[in-house]
CSV table of C-alpha atoms and ligand atoms in Angstrom, one decimal:
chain,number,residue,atom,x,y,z
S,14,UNK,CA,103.1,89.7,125.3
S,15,UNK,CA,104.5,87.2,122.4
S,16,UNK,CA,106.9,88.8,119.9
S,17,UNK,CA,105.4,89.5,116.8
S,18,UNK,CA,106.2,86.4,113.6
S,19,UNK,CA,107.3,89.0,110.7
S,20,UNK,CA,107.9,87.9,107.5
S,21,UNK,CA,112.2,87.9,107.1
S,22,UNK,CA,112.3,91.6,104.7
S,23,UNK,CA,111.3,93.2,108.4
S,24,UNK,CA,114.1,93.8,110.9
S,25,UNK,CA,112.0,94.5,114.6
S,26,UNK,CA,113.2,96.4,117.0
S,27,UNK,CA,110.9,96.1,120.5
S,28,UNK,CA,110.4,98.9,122.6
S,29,UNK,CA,108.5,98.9,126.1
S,30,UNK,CA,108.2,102.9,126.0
S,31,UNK,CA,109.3,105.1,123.4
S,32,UNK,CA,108.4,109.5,123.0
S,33,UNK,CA,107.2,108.0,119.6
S,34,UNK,CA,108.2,105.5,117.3
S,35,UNK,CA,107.9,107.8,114.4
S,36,UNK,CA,110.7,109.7,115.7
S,37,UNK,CA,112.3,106.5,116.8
S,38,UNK,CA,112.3,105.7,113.0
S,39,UNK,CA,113.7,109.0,112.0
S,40,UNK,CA,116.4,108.8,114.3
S,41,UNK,CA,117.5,105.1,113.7
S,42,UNK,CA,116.6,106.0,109.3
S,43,UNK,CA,119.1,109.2,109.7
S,44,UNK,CA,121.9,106.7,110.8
S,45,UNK,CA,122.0,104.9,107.3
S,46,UNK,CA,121.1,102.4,105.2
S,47,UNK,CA,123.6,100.1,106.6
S,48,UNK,CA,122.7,100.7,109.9
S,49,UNK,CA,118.9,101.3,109.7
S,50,UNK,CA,118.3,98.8,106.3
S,51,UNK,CA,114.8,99.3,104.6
S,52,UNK,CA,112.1,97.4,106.5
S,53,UNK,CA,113.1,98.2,109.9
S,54,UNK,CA,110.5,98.4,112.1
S,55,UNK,CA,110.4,100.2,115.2
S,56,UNK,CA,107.3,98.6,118.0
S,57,UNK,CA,106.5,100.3,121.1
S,58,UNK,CA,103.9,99.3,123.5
S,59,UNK,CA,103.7,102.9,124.9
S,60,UNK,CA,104.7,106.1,123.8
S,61,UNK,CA,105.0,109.8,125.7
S,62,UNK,CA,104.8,111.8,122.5
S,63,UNK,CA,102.9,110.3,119.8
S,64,UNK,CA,102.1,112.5,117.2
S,65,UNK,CA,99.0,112.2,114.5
S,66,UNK,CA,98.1,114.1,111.6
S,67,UNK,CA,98.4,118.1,111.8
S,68,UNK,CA,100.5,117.9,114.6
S,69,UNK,CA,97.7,116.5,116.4
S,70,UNK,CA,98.7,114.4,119.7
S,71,UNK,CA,98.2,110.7,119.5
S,72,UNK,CA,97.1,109.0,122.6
S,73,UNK,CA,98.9,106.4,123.6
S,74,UNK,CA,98.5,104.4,126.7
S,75,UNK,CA,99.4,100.4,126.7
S,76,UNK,CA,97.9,98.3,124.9
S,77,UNK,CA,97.0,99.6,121.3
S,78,UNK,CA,99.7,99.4,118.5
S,79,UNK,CA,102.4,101.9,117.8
S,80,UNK,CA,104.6,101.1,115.5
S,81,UNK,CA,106.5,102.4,112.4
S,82,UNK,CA,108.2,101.2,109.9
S,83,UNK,CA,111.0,102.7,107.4
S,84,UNK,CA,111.4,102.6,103.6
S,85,UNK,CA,113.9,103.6,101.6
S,86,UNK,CA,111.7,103.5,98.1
S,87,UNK,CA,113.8,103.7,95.1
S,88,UNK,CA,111.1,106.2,93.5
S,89,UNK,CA,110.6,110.0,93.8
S,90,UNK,CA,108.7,112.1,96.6
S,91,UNK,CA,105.6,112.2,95.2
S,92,UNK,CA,105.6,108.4,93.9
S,93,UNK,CA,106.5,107.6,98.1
S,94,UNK,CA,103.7,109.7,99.2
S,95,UNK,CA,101.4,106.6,97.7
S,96,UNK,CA,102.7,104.3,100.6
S,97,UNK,CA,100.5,105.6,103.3
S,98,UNK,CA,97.5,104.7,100.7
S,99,UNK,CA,99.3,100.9,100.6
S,100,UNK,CA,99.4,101.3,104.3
S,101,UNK,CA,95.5,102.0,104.4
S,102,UNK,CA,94.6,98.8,102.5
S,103,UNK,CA,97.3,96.6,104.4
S,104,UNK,CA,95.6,98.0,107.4
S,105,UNK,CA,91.9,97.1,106.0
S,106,UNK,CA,92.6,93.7,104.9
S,107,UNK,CA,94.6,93.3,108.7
S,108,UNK,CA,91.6,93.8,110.3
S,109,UNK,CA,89.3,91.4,107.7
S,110,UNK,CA,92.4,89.1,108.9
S,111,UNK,CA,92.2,88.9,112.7
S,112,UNK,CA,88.6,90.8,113.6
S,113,UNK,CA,84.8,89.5,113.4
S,114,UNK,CA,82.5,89.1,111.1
S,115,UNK,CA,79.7,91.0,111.1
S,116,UNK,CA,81.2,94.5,111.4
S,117,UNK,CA,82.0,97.2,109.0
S,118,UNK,CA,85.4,98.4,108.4
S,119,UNK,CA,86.3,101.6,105.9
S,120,UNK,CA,89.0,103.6,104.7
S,121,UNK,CA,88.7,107.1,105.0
S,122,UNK,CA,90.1,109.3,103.3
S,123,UNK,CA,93.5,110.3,103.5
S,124,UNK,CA,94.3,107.1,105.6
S,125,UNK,CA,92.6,106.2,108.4
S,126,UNK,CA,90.5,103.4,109.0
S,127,UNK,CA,86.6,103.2,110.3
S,128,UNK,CA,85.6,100.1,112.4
S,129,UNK,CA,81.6,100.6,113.1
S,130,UNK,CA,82.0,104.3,111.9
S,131,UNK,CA,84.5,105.0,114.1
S,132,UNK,CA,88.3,105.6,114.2
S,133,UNK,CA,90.1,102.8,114.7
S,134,UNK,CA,93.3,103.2,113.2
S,135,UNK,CA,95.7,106.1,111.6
S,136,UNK,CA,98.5,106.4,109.5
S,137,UNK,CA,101.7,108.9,109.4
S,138,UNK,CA,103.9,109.1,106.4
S,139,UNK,CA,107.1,111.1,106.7
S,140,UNK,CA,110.1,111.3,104.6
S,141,UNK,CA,113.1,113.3,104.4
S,142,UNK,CA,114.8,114.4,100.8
S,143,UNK,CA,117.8,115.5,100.9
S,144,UNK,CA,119.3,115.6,97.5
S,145,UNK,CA,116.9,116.7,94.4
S,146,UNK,CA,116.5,113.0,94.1
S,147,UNK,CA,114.5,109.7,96.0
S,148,UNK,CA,113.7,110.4,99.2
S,149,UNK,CA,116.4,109.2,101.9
S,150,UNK,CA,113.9,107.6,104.2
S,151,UNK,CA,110.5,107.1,104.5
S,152,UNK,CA,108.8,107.0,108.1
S,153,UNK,CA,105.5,104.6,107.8
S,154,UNK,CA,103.4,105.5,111.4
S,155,UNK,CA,100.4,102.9,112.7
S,156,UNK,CA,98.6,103.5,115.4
S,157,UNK,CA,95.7,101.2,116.4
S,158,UNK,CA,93.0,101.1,119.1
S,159,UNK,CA,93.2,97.8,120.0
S,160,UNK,CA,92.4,98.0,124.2
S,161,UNK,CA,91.3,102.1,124.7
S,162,UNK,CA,90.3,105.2,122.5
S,163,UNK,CA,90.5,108.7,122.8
S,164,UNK,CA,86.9,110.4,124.3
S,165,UNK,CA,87.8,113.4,123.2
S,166,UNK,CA,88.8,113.3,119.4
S,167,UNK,CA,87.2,115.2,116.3
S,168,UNK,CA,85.8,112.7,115.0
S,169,UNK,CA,84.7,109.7,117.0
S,170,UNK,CA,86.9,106.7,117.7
S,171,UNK,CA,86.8,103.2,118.8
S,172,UNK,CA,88.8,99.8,119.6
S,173,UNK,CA,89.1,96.7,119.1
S,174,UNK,CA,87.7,95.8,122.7
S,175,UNK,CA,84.5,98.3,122.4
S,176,UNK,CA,83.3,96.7,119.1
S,177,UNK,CA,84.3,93.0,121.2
S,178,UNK,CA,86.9,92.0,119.3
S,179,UNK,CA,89.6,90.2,120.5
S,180,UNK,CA,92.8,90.3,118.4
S,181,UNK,CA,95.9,91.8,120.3
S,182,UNK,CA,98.2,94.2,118.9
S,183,UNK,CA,100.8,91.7,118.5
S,184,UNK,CA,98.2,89.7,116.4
S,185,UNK,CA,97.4,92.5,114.0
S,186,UNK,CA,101.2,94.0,113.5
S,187,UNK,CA,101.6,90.6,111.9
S,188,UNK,CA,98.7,90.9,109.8
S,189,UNK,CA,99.7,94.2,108.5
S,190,UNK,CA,103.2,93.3,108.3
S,191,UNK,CA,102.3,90.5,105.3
S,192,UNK,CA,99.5,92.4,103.8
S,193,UNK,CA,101.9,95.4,103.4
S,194,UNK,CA,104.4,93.0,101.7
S,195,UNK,CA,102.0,92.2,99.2
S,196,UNK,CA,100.4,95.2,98.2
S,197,UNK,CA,103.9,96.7,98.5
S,198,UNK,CA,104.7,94.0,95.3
S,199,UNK,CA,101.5,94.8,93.6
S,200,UNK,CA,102.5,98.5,93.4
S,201,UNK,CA,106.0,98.3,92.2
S,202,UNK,CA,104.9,95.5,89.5
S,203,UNK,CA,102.1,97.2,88.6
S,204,UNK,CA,102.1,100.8,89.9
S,205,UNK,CA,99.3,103.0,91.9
S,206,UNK,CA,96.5,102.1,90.0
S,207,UNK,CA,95.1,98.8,91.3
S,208,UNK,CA,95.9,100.4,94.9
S,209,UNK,CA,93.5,103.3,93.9
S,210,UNK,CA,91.2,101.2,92.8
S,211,UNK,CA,91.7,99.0,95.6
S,212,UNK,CA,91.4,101.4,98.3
S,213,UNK,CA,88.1,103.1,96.4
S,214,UNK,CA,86.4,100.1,96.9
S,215,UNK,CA,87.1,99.5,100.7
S,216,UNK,CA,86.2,103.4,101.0
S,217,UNK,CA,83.5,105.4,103.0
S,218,UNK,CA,81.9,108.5,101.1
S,219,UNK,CA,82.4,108.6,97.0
S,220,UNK,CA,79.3,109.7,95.7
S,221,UNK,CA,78.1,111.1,99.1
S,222,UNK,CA,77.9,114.9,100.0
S,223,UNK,CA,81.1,115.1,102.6
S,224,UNK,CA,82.7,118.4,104.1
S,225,UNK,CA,86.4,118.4,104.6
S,226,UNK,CA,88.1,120.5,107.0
S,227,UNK,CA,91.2,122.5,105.4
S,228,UNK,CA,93.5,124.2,107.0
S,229,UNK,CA,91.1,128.1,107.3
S,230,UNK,CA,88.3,127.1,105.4
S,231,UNK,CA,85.6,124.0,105.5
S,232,UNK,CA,84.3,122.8,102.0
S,233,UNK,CA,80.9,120.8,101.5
S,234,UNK,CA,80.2,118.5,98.2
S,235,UNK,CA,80.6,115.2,96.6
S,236,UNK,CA,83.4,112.9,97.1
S,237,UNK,CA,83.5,111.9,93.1
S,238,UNK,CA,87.2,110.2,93.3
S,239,UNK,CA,90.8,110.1,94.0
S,240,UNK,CA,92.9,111.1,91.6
S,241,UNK,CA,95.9,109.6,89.8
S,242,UNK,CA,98.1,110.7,92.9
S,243,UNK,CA,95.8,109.9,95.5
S,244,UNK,CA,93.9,113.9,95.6
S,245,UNK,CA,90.6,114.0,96.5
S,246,UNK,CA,87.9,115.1,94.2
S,247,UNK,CA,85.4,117.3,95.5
S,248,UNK,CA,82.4,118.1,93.1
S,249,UNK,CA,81.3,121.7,94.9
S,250,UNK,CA,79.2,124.4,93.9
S,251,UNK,CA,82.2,126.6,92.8
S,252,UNK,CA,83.9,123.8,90.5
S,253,UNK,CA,85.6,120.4,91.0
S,254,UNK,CA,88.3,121.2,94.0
S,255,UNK,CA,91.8,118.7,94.4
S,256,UNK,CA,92.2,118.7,98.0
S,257,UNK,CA,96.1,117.6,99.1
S,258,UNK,CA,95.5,117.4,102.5
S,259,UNK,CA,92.7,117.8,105.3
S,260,UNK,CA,90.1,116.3,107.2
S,261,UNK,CA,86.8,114.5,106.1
S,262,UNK,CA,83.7,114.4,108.1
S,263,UNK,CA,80.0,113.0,107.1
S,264,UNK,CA,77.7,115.3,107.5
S,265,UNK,CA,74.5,113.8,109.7
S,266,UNK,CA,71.3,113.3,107.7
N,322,BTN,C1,96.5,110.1,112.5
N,322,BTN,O1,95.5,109.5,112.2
N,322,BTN,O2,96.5,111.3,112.8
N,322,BTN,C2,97.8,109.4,112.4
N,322,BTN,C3,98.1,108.7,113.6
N,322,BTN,C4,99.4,108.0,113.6
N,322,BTN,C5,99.8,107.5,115.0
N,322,BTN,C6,101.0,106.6,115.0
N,322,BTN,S1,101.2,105.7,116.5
N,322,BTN,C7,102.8,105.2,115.9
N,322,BTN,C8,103.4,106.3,115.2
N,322,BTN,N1,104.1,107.2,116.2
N,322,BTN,C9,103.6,108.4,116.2
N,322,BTN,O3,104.0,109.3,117.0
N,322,BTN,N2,102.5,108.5,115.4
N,322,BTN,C10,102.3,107.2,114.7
């Protein structure tokens, strides 16, 4: 496997096994700025722990992507929180970048990514605060499906390979890593709008009767929008609910 070409802001560091870079990241980001400077990213090409969303496990044999990368935004919590949306469209234009024509790719909401209607890809945003200011670090988690998927997830998943693609992982970290850069730019000259916008229009769902899986409870109505911070909008029978976190699902007709 060829080391990824990264554009010189990233600082790689290449792993052969790893519990999971996310934690990696955490550990290396807790050591310092000097030590751990922002755009350090951490590559595995196996891990023995990785973690998704909700504490779910990630699967993660060889030969899919694991990586993560850390930040150290100079803007609050909540402004940070808007990476992993930055991270969704990097991700989407990575794979308009190095996959075929001819094949639909989405962003679902919060920030994973649909190849054929399928998962292919998912994000993990972490960040530690420490003082009542920025946050100290911010922990950026990819994980793709580029050789296998998981048969027994939620919501159906895929990779590269089944859908015949042929891109490697290497390939489409180095994608990502210059789409991020520029979307990256585009929100700190211009803010979260355009990324809203952005991602709304590379989106699965808006105007479409979805339920999303919360914590204790399941809710069914329209996906109207996102909101300024990146919120869903449901449009329910009871009222217009903001939904922070949870899962989304189409129902089948
Ligand atoms: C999800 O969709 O639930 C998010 C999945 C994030 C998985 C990646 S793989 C690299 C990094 N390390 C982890 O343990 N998780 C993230």
């Amino acid at each position: 496997m060829r080391e990824p070409k990264l554009p010189s802001v990233y600082h790689l560091v290449s792993l052969d096994c790893v519990d999971s870079t996310n934690e990696e990241a955490k550990r290396l980001a807790a050591l310092g700025e000097d030590e751990t400077p922002d755009g350090t990213l951490v590559w595995a090409k196996e891990q023995t722990a990785g973690r998704g969303r909700r504490g779910r496990k990630w699967s993660s044999p060889p030969g899919n992507l694991y990586c993560s990368l850390v930040l150290r935004p100079e803007v609050s919590a909540g402004k940070a929180s808007e990476l992993s949306f930055i991270a969704a469209l990097a991700l989407f234009d990575a794979l308009g970048t190095v996959g075929e024509p001819g094949h639909q790719v989405f962003c679902k909401w919060p920030n994973d990514i649909l190849l054929n209607e399928r998962k292919v890809a998912g994000i993990l945003l972490e960040a530690e605060t420490s003082g009542s200011g920025n946050p100290d670090w911010v922990v950026l988690g990819l994980g793709v499906n580029v050789a296998v998927f998981p048969a027994d997830t939620e919501f159906e998943a895929t990779s590269f390979r089944a859908e015949n693609w042929g891109a490697t992982e290497v390939d489409c970290l180095e994608a990502f890593a210059r789409h991020f850069l520029s979307w990256t730019n585009k929100w700190l000259e211009e803010g979260f709008e355009p990324v809203r916008k952005n991602w709304l229009w590379r989106s699965i769902g808006q105007g479409k009767e979805i339920e999303v899986h919360l914590e204790n409870e399941t809710l069914t109505g329209i996906f109207t929008d996102l909101d300024e911070t990146g919120a869903l909008l449901l449009k329910t029978d009871e009222g217009e609910r903001k939904i922070t976190a949870g899962d989304v699902f189409f129902p089948k007709a």
